[in-house]
JSON list of C-alpha atoms in Angstrom, two decimals:
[
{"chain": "A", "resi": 225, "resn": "UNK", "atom": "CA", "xyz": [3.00, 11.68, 1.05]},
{"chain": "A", "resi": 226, "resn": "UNK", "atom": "CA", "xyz": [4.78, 9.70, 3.15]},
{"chain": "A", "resi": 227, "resn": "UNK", "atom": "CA", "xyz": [5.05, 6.16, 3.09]},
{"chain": "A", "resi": 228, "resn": "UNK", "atom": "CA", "xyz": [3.96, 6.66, 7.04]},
{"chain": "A", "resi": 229, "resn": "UNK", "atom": "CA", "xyz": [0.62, 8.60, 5.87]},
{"chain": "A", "resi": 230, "resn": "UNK", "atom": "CA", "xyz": [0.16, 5.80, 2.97]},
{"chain": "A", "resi": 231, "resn": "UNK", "atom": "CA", "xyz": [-0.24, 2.88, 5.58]},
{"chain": "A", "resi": 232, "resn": "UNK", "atom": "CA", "xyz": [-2.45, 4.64, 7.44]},
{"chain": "A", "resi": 233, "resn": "UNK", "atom": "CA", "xyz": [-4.65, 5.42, 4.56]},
{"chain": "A", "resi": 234, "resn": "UNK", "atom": "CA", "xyz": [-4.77, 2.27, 4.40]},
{"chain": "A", "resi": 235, "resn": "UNK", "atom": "CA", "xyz": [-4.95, 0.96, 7.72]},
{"chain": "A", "resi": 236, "resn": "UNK", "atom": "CA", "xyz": [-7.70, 2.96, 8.76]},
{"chain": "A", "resi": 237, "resn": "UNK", "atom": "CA", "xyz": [-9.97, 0.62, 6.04]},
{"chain": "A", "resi": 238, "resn": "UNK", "atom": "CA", "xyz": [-9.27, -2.42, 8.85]},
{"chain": "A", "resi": 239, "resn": "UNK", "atom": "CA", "xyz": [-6.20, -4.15, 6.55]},
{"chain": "A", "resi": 240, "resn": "UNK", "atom": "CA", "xyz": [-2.72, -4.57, 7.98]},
{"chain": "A", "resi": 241, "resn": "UNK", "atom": "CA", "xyz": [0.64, -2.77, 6.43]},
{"chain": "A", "resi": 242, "resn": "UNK", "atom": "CA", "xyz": [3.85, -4.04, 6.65]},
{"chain": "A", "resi": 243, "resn": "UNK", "atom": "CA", "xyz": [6.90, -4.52, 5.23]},
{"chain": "A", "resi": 244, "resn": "UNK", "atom": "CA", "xyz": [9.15, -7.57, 3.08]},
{"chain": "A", "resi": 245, "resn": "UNK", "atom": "CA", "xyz": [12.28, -8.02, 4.92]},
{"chain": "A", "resi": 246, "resn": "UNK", "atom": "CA", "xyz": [13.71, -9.06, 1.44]},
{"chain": "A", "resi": 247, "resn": "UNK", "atom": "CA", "xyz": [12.67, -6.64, -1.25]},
{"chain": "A", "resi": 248, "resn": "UNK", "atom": "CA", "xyz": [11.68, -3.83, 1.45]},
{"chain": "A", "resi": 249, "resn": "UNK", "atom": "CA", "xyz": [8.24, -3.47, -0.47]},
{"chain": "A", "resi": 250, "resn": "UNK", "atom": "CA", "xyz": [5.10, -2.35, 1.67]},
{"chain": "A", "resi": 251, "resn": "UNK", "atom": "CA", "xyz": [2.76, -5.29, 2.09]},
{"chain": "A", "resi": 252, "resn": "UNK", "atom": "CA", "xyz": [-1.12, -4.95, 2.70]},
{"chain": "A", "resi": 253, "resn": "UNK", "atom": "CA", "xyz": [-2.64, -8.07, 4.11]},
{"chain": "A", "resi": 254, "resn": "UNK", "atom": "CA", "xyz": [-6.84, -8.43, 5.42]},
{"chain": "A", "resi": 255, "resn": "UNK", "atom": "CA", "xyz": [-7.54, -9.17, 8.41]},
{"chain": "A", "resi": 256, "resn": "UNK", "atom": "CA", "xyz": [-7.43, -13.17, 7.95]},
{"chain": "A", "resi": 257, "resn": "UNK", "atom": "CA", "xyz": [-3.78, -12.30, 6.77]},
{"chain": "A", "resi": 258, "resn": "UNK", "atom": "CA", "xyz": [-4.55, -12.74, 3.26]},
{"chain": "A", "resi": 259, "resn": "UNK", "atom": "CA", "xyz": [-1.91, -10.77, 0.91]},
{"chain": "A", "resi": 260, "resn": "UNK", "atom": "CA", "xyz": [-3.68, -8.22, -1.17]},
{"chain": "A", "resi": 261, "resn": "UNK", "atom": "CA", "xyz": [-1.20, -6.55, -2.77]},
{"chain": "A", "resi": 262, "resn": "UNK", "atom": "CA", "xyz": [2.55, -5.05, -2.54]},
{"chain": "A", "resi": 263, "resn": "UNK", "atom": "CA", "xyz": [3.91, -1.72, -3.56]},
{"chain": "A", "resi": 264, "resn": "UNK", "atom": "CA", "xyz": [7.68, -0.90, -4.22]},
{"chain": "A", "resi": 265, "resn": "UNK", "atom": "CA", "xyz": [8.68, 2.52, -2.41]},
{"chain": "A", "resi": 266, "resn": "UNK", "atom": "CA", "xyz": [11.59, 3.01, -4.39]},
{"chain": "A", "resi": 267, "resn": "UNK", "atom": "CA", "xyz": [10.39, 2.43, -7.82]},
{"chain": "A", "resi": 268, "resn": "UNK", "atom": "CA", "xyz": [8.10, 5.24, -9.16]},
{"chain": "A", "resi": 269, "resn": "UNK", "atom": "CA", "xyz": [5.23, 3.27, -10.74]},
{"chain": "A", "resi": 270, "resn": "UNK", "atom": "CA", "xyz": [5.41, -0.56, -9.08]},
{"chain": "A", "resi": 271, "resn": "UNK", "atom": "CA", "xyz": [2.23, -1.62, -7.31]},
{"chain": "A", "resi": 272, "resn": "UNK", "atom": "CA", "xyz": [0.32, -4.40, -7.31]},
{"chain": "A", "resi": 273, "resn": "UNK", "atom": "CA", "xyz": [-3.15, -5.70, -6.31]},
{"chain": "A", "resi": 274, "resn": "UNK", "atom": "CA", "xyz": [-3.95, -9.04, -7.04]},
{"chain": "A", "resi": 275, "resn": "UNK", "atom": "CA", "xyz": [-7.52, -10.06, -7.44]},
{"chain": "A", "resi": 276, "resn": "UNK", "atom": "CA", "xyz": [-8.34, -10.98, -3.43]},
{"chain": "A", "resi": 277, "resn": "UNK", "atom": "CA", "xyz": [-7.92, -6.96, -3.05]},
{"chain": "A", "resi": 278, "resn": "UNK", "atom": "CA", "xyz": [-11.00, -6.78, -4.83]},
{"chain": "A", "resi": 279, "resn": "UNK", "atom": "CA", "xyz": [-13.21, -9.37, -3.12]},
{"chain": "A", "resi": 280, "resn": "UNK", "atom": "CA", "xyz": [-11.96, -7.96, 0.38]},
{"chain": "A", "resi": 281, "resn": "UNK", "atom": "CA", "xyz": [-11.78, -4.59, 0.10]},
{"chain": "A", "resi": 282, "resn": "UNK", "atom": "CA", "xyz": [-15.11, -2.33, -0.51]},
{"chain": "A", "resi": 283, "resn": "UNK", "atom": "CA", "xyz": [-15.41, -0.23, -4.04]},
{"chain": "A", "resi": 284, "resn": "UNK", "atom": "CA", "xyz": [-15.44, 2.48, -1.77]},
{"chain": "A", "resi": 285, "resn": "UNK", "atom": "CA", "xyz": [-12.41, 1.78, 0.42]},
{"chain": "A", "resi": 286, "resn": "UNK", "atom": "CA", "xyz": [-10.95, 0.92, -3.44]},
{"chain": "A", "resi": 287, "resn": "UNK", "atom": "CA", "xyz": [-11.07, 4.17, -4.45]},
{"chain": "A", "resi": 288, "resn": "UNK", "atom": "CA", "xyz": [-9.88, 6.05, -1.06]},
{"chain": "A", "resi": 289, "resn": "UNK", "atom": "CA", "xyz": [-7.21, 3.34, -1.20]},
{"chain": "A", "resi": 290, "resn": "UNK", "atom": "CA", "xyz": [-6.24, 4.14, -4.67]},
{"chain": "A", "resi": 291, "resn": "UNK", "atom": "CA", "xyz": [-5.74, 7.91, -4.32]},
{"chain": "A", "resi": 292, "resn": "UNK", "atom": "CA", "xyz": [-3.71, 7.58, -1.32]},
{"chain": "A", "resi": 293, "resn": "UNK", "atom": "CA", "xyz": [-1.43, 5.16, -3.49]},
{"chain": "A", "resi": 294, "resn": "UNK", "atom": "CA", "xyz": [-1.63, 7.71, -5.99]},
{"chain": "A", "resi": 295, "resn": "UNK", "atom": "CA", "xyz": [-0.71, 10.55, -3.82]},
{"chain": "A", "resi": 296, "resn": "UNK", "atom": "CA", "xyz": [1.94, 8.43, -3.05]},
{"chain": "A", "resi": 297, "resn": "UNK", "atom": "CA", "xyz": [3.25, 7.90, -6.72]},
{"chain": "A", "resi": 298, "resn": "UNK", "atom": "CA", "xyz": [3.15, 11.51, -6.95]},
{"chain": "A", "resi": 299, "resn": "UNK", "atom": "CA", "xyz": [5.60, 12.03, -4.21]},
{"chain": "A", "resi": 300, "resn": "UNK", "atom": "CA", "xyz": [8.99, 12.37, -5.10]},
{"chain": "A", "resi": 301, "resn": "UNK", "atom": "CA", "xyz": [10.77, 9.34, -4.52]},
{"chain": "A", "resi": 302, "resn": "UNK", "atom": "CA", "xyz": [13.69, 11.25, -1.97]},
{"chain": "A", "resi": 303, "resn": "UNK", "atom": "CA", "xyz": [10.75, 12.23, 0.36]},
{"chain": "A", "resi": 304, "resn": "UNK", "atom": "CA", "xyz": [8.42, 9.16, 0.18]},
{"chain": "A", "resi": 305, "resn": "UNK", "atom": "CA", "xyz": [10.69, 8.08, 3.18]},
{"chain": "A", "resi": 306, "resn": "UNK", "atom": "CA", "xyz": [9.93, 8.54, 6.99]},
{"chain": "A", "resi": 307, "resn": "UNK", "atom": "CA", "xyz": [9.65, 5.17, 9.27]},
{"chain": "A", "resi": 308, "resn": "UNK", "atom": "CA", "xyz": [10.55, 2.46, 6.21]},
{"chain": "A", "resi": 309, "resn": "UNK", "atom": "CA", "xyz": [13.10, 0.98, 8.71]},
{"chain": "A", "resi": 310, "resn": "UNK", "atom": "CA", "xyz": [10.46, -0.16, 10.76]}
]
């Protein structure tokens, strides 16, 4: 998985993607541009979801969420890329 097809997994649950200019990590944000959580592209097992991400976002929309991330994980970090220069 791309990290392309991960924020649309995630964008199509109505949160925002986008991207630190400093550390390059993917950010996901709600709608009232609350951060949820961060994940680190280039580091194999470095996400984070701090405890907003669970009051905003539906134990359903949780778990799609999570397997996408996971799916991501699972993707070897050489081909995770594709439109991280955004």
């Amino acid at each position: 998985m791309t990290i392309i097809e991960l924020r649309e997994a995630i964008e199509k649950h109505g949160l925002i993607t986008g991207f630190d200019s400093e550390t390059r990590n993917l950010i996901i944000i709600s709608k009232g541009y609350q951060m949820l959580g961060k994940i680190n592209q280039n580091e194999a097992f470095n996400v984070h979801m701090n405890k907003h991400f669970n009051r905003v976002v539906g134990t359903e929309e949780q778990h799609e969420i999570f397997k996408a991330i996971f799916d991501f994980i699972k993707t070897p970090i050489n081909e995770r890329e594709g439109g991280a220069a955004e």
